[in-house]
Structures are given as C-alpha cells and as structure tokens.
PDB file of C-alpha atoms in Angstrom:
ATOM      1  CA  UNK A  19       4.365  24.064  44.069  1.00 55.00           C
ATOM      2  CA  UNK A  20       2.103  26.656  42.524  1.00 81.00           C
ATOM      3  CA  UNK A  21      -0.492  25.154  40.174  1.00 79.00           C
ATOM      4  CA  UNK A  22       0.242  27.713  37.460  1.00 75.00           C
ATOM      5  CA  UNK A  23       3.901  26.618  37.456  1.00 81.00           C
ATOM      6  CA  UNK A  24       2.847  22.971  37.065  1.00 82.00           C
ATOM      7  CA  UNK A  25       0.461  23.917  34.268  1.00 83.00           C
ATOM      8  CA  UNK A  26       3.211  25.869  32.511  1.00 80.00           C
ATOM      9  CA  UNK A  27       5.548  22.896  32.882  1.00 83.00           C
ATOM     10  CA  UNK A  28       2.806  20.734  31.372  1.00 83.00           C
ATOM     11  CA  UNK A  29       2.671  23.053  28.358  1.00 86.00           C
ATOM     12  CA  UNK A  30       6.443  22.883  27.946  1.00 85.00           C
ATOM     13  CA  UNK A  31       6.264  19.096  28.064  1.00 87.00           C
ATOM     14  CA  UNK A  32       3.415  19.046  25.516  1.00 88.00           C
ATOM     15  CA  UNK A  33       5.495  21.179  23.155  1.00 89.00           C
ATOM     16  CA  UNK A  34       8.646  19.137  23.740  1.00 88.00           C
ATOM     17  CA  UNK A  35       7.065  15.719  23.188  1.00 93.00           C
ATOM     18  CA  UNK A  36       4.642  16.980  20.535  1.00 91.00           C
ATOM     19  CA  UNK A  37       7.494  18.555  18.578  1.00 90.00           C
ATOM     20  CA  UNK A  38       9.493  15.348  18.827  1.00 91.00           C
ATOM     21  CA  UNK A  39       6.636  13.208  17.519  1.00 94.00           C
ATOM     22  CA  UNK A  40       5.730  15.679  14.774  1.00 91.00           C
ATOM     23  CA  UNK A  41       9.312  15.702  13.506  1.00 89.00           C
ATOM     24  CA  UNK A  42       9.356  11.900  13.693  1.00 90.00           C
ATOM     25  CA  UNK A  43       5.898  11.116  12.297  1.00 92.00           C
ATOM     26  CA  UNK A  44       5.436  13.418   9.311  1.00 90.00           C
ATOM     27  CA  UNK A  45       8.587  12.312   7.446  1.00 90.00           C
ATOM     28  CA  UNK A  46       7.580   8.673   7.988  1.00 92.00           C
ATOM     29  CA  UNK A  47       4.262   9.421   6.318  1.00 91.00           C
ATOM     30  CA  UNK A  48       5.919  11.351   3.476  1.00 90.00           C
ATOM     31  CA  UNK A  49       8.696   8.806   2.746  1.00 86.00           C
ATOM     32  CA  UNK A  50       6.934   5.674   3.815  1.00 85.00           C
ATOM     33  CA  UNK A  51       9.065   3.265   1.769  1.00 87.00           C
ATOM     34  CA  UNK A  52      12.222   4.111   3.735  1.00 86.00           C
ATOM     35  CA  UNK A  53      10.431   3.561   7.025  1.00 89.00           C
ATOM     36  CA  UNK A  54       9.194   0.160   5.827  1.00 92.00           C
ATOM     37  CA  UNK A  55      12.827  -0.900   5.610  1.00 91.00           C
ATOM     38  CA  UNK A  56      13.493   0.215   9.174  1.00 91.00           C
ATOM     39  CA  UNK A  57      10.502  -1.747  10.496  1.00 94.00           C
ATOM     40  CA  UNK A  58      11.505  -4.840   8.507  1.00 94.00           C
ATOM     41  CA  UNK A  59      15.113  -4.640   9.747  1.00 94.00           C
ATOM     42  CA  UNK A  60      13.996  -4.960  13.370  1.00 95.00           C
ATOM     43  CA  UNK A  61      12.619  -8.457  12.585  1.00 95.00           C
ATOM     44  CA  UNK A  62       9.891  -8.208  15.212  1.00 96.00           C
ATOM     45  CA  UNK A  63       6.768  -8.512  13.070  1.00 95.00           C
ATOM     46  CA  UNK A  64       5.920 -10.933  10.274  1.00 96.00           C
ATOM     47  CA  UNK A  65       6.731  -9.555   6.828  1.00 95.00           C
ATOM     48  CA  UNK A  66       3.013  -9.581   6.000  1.00 96.00           C
ATOM     49  CA  UNK A  67       2.432  -6.987   8.770  1.00 97.00           C
ATOM     50  CA  UNK A  68       5.387  -4.658   8.144  1.00 96.00           C
ATOM     51  CA  UNK A  69       3.334  -2.235   6.037  1.00 96.00           C
ATOM     52  CA  UNK A  70       0.476  -2.113   8.539  1.00 96.00           C
ATOM     53  CA  UNK A  71       2.836  -1.594  11.493  1.00 96.00           C
ATOM     54  CA  UNK A  72       4.796   1.125   9.680  1.00 95.00           C
ATOM     55  CA  UNK A  73       1.605   3.037   8.833  1.00 96.00           C
ATOM     56  CA  UNK A  74       0.278   2.574  12.368  1.00 97.00           C
ATOM     57  CA  UNK A  75       3.457   3.934  13.967  1.00 97.00           C
ATOM     58  CA  UNK A  76       3.711   6.938  11.632  1.00 96.00           C
ATOM     59  CA  UNK A  77       0.023   7.794  12.104  1.00 97.00           C
ATOM     60  CA  UNK A  78       0.172   7.297  15.884  1.00 97.00           C
ATOM     61  CA  UNK A  79       3.233   9.570  16.175  1.00 97.00           C
ATOM     62  CA  UNK A  80       1.520  12.265  14.127  1.00 95.00           C
ATOM     63  CA  UNK A  81      -1.728  11.908  16.070  1.00 97.00           C
ATOM     64  CA  UNK A  82       0.123  12.161  19.404  1.00 96.00           C
ATOM     65  CA  UNK A  83       1.853  15.298  18.130  1.00 93.00           C
ATOM     66  CA  UNK A  84      -1.395  16.928  17.033  1.00 92.00           C
ATOM     67  CA  UNK A  85      -3.091  16.051  20.336  1.00 92.00           C
ATOM     68  CA  UNK A  86      -0.244  17.542  22.382  1.00 91.00           C
ATOM     69  CA  UNK A  87       0.502  20.579  20.221  1.00 88.00           C
ATOM     70  CA  UNK A  88      -3.130  21.588  19.832  1.00 87.00           C
ATOM     71  CA  UNK A  89      -3.592  21.645  23.593  1.00 84.00           C
ATOM     72  CA  UNK A  90      -7.030  20.141  23.047  1.00 86.00           C
ATOM     73  CA  UNK A  91      -6.352  16.477  23.921  1.00 90.00           C
ATOM     74  CA  UNK A  92      -3.201  16.529  26.003  1.00 90.00           C
ATOM     75  CA  UNK A  93      -4.088  13.622  28.293  1.00 93.00           C
ATOM     76  CA  UNK A  94      -4.825  11.201  25.394  1.00 95.00           C
ATOM     77  CA  UNK A  95      -1.775  12.582  23.566  1.00 95.00           C
ATOM     78  CA  UNK A  96       0.392  11.931  26.604  1.00 95.00           C
ATOM     79  CA  UNK A  97      -0.952   8.393  26.978  1.00 96.00           C
ATOM     80  CA  UNK A  98      -0.370   7.657  23.287  1.00 97.00           C
ATOM     81  CA  UNK A  99       3.144   9.087  23.568  1.00 96.00           C
ATOM     82  CA  UNK A 100       3.889   6.864  26.556  1.00 97.00           C
ATOM     83  CA  UNK A 101       2.620   3.813  24.678  1.00 97.00           C
ATOM     84  CA  UNK A 102       4.785   4.643  21.651  1.00 97.00           C
ATOM     85  CA  UNK A 103       7.852   5.215  23.823  1.00 97.00           C
ATOM     86  CA  UNK A 104       7.282   1.857  25.547  1.00 97.00           C
ATOM     87  CA  UNK A 105       6.997   0.073  22.184  1.00 97.00           C
ATOM     88  CA  UNK A 106      10.164   1.754  20.907  1.00 96.00           C
ATOM     89  CA  UNK A 107      12.108   0.876  24.064  1.00 96.00           C
ATOM     90  CA  UNK A 108      10.967  -2.729  23.833  1.00 97.00           C
ATOM     91  CA  UNK A 109      11.810  -3.030  20.119  1.00 96.00           C
ATOM     92  CA  UNK A 110      15.253  -1.476  20.574  1.00 96.00           C
ATOM     93  CA  UNK A 111      15.954  -3.447  23.757  1.00 97.00           C
ATOM     94  CA  UNK A 112      15.079  -6.774  22.125  1.00 97.00           C
ATOM     95  CA  UNK A 113      17.438  -6.060  19.233  1.00 96.00           C
ATOM     96  CA  UNK A 114      20.265  -4.848  21.477  1.00 97.00           C
ATOM     97  CA  UNK A 115      19.860  -8.008  23.600  1.00 97.00           C
ATOM     98  CA  UNK A 116      20.066 -10.052  20.387  1.00 96.00           C
ATOM     99  CA  UNK A 117      23.320  -8.253  19.541  1.00 96.00           C
ATOM    100  CA  UNK A 118      21.746  -6.501  16.561  1.00 95.00           C
ATOM    101  CA  UNK A 119      23.159  -3.026  17.247  1.00 93.00           C
ATOM    102  CA  UNK A 120      24.081  -2.016  13.675  1.00 93.00           C
ATOM    103  CA  UNK A 121      20.437  -1.125  13.005  1.00 91.00           C
ATOM    104  CA  UNK A 122      19.303   2.465  12.640  1.00 87.00           C
ATOM    105  CA  UNK A 123      16.915   3.504  15.368  1.00 86.00           C
ATOM    106  CA  UNK A 124      14.564   5.005  12.767  1.00 86.00           C
ATOM    107  CA  UNK A 125      13.720   7.808  15.172  1.00 83.00           C
ATOM    108  CA  UNK A 126      13.990  10.872  12.958  1.00 77.00           C
ATOM    109  CA  UNK A 127      13.822  10.079   9.236  1.00 68.00           C
ATOM    110  CA  UNK A 128      15.954  12.276   7.054  1.00 59.00           C
ATOM    111  CA  UNK A 129      18.786  12.437   9.566  1.00 58.00           C
ATOM    112  CA  UNK A 130      21.522   9.928  10.124  1.00 57.00           C
ATOM    113  CA  UNK A 131      19.962   7.254  12.259  1.00 65.00           C
ATOM    114  CA  UNK A 132      21.674   6.480  15.499  1.00 78.00           C
ATOM    115  CA  UNK A 133      22.636   2.841  15.931  1.00 87.00           C
ATOM    116  CA  UNK A 134      20.969   0.822  18.646  1.00 94.00           C
ATOM    117  CA  UNK A 135      22.561   0.664  22.087  1.00 95.00           C
ATOM    118  CA  UNK A 136      21.535   0.444  25.718  1.00 96.00           C
ATOM    119  CA  UNK A 137      22.366   4.157  25.941  1.00 94.00           C
ATOM    120  CA  UNK A 138      19.753   4.858  23.258  1.00 93.00           C
ATOM    121  CA  UNK A 139      17.213   2.664  25.056  1.00 95.00           C
ATOM    122  CA  UNK A 140      17.859   4.641  28.263  1.00 95.00           C
ATOM    123  CA  UNK A 141      17.555   7.976  26.439  1.00 92.00           C
ATOM    124  CA  UNK A 142      14.259   6.815  24.957  1.00 93.00           C
ATOM    125  CA  UNK A 143      13.094   5.920  28.459  1.00 95.00           C
ATOM    126  CA  UNK A 144      13.901   9.476  29.555  1.00 93.00           C
ATOM    127  CA  UNK A 145      11.468  10.724  26.904  1.00 90.00           C
ATOM    128  CA  UNK A 146       8.710   9.167  28.990  1.00 94.00           C
ATOM    129  CA  UNK A 147       9.246  11.722  31.763  1.00 93.00           C
ATOM    130  CA  UNK A 148       7.934  14.761  29.880  1.00 92.00           C
ATOM    131  CA  UNK A 149       5.229  12.577  28.301  1.00 93.00           C
ATOM    132  CA  UNK A 150       3.911  11.827  31.803  1.00 92.00           C
ATOM    133  CA  UNK A 151       3.224  15.475  32.622  1.00 90.00           C
ATOM    134  CA  UNK A 152       0.156  15.978  30.358  1.00 89.00           C
ATOM    135  CA  UNK A 153      -1.313  12.761  31.760  1.00 90.00           C
ATOM    136  CA  UNK A 154      -1.241  14.157  35.312  1.00 89.00           C
ATOM    137  CA  UNK A 155      -1.519  17.949  34.960  1.00 84.00           C
ATOM    138  CA  UNK A 156      -3.870  20.057  32.850  1.00 79.00           C
ATOM    139  CA  UNK A 157      -2.677  22.938  30.717  1.00 72.00           C
ATOM    140  CA  UNK A 158      -3.267  26.527  31.872  1.00 65.00           C
ATOM    141  CA  UNK A 159      -6.821  27.744  31.295  1.00 71.00           C
ATOM    142  CA  UNK A 160      -5.670  31.060  29.817  1.00 66.00           C
ATOM    143  CA  UNK A 161      -5.208  30.626  26.065  1.00 69.00           C
ATOM    144  CA  UNK A 162      -2.156  32.906  25.965  1.00 68.00           C
ATOM    145  CA  UNK A 163      -0.344  30.911  28.651  1.00 72.00           C
ATOM    146  CA  UNK A 164      -1.352  27.659  26.986  1.00 76.00           C
ATOM    147  CA  UNK A 165       0.057  28.714  23.613  1.00 76.00           C
ATOM    148  CA  UNK A 166       3.197  30.278  25.110  1.00 80.00           C
ATOM    149  CA  UNK A 167       4.045  27.210  27.142  1.00 79.00           C
ATOM    150  CA  UNK A 168       3.517  24.812  24.224  1.00 81.00           C
ATOM    151  CA  UNK A 169       5.565  27.005  21.873  1.00 82.00           C
ATOM    152  CA  UNK A 170       8.273  27.186  24.538  1.00 83.00           C
ATOM    153  CA  UNK A 171       8.366  23.385  24.641  1.00 81.00           C
ATOM    154  CA  UNK A 172       8.671  23.186  20.862  1.00 82.00           C
ATOM    155  CA  UNK A 173      11.572  25.655  21.062  1.00 83.00           C
ATOM    156  CA  UNK A 174      13.263  23.508  23.715  1.00 81.00           C
ATOM    157  CA  UNK A 175      12.954  20.461  21.496  1.00 81.00           C
ATOM    158  CA  UNK A 176      14.290  22.318  18.464  1.00 82.00           C
ATOM    159  CA  UNK A 177      17.281  23.586  20.458  1.00 83.00           C
ATOM    160  CA  UNK A 178      18.032  20.047  21.670  1.00 78.00           C
ATOM    161  CA  UNK A 179      17.635  18.737  18.125  1.00 76.00           C
ATOM    162  CA  UNK A 180      19.964  21.433  16.784  1.00 79.00           C
ATOM    163  CA  UNK A 181      22.664  20.424  19.265  1.00 77.00           C
ATOM    164  CA  UNK A 182      22.336  16.805  18.060  1.00 71.00           C
ATOM    165  CA  UNK A 183      22.520  17.772  14.375  1.00 72.00           C
ATOM    166  CA  UNK A 184      25.093  20.563  14.563  1.00 75.00           C
ATOM    167  CA  UNK A 185      27.433  19.100  17.187  1.00 67.00           C
ATOM    168  CA  UNK A 186      30.776  18.001  15.768  1.00 61.00           C
ATOM    169  CA  UNK A 187      30.985  14.222  15.521  1.00 57.00           C
ATOM    170  CA  UNK A 188      34.763  14.164  15.455  1.00 47.00           C
ATOM    171  CA  UNK A 189      36.344  15.931  18.422  1.00 46.00           C
ATOM    172  CA  UNK A 190      39.929  14.751  17.878  1.00 47.00           C
ATOM    173  CA  UNK A 191      41.081  18.134  16.592  1.00 46.00           C
ATOM    174  CA  UNK A 192      39.331  20.135  19.272  1.00 44.00           C
ATOM    175  CA  UNK A 193      41.266  21.324  22.302  1.00 44.00           C
ATOM    176  CA  UNK A 194      39.744  22.052  25.665  1.00 39.00           C
TER     177      UNK A 194
END
C-alpha cells in the first residue's frame, strides 16, 4: 500500500478519535458534577477517589483529543486513547458481568447515555482500531494533507454522531 495512503488514513483516524474524545472530554470538564455521579455509579473506585478519577478521565480525554487533532503528538495521543478505551471497556465489562446494565455509559455528556451491554463493550473495543493507526503510522509531512486528513476524520466522526443522535429510536411506524 502506498505510504501516502497510509498517512492519509492515519490523519482520518486522528480526526475520528480526536473528535470523539474532544466531544467526550470537554463537557465532562464543563459539567463536572454530573460526571462525578457517573463515576460513582460504576462502583469501581472508593468514594474518596471519585473526584480525582473523574478529573483524570476528563483531562486525559481532552489531552488525547488535543494531541491527535493538533497533529503534533499523534503517537502519544494514540497511546493515551488506547489506554482510555481499555479502561472504559474494563469498567463497562465488569458492570455488565455484575448484571448492572441500567447504568449510563457516560460516554458523551449532554446526550442520553446508552445503557451498558456487551454490545456497547464490543463497540468500544472497535474504537481501538482507529486509535491504533497513529501509534503505527506517521501523519503526512505536507501540512495541507495533514490538516485535510484530520479534518476529514472529524467530519466522519460528526456524521457518525449525527446518525446516532438523529436516528429514530422508535421504528414501529416505519415501513420498509
């Protein structure tokens, strides 16, 4: 495969994952009290550490986003993204295994949280695939290609997010 194609794909992945973590991290910083409740509801850390863990997650998500979207620290941003995804999968998986599926995932504050399920754990695992790309492949050297590919990835994420938000939740009245 041509190296420029791989580098462009890396930029798309940086934009995709960076956009995801920016949309997840900034609202958690802005409305921190709501996110504290999500962390506490998972019952995985002592109550004395809930505040610290909530701040750490929100800051790490935002830092990963900045690293990936800036194009300046994509490898560290990809590694941080992979670590966050692993933590989220583990936290959700533990609660699903415990039968605690009525919890909100806490993924994107400000939107209706999806309840925990093995399907959600698997979808979170799929997020690791684009996060791997900036760990293995460098972005294009040309600034224009770098910016275009990252912006393209952000657009892909926003289109996916729009389909999740705008899709009808009740399809009983729809005919095929």
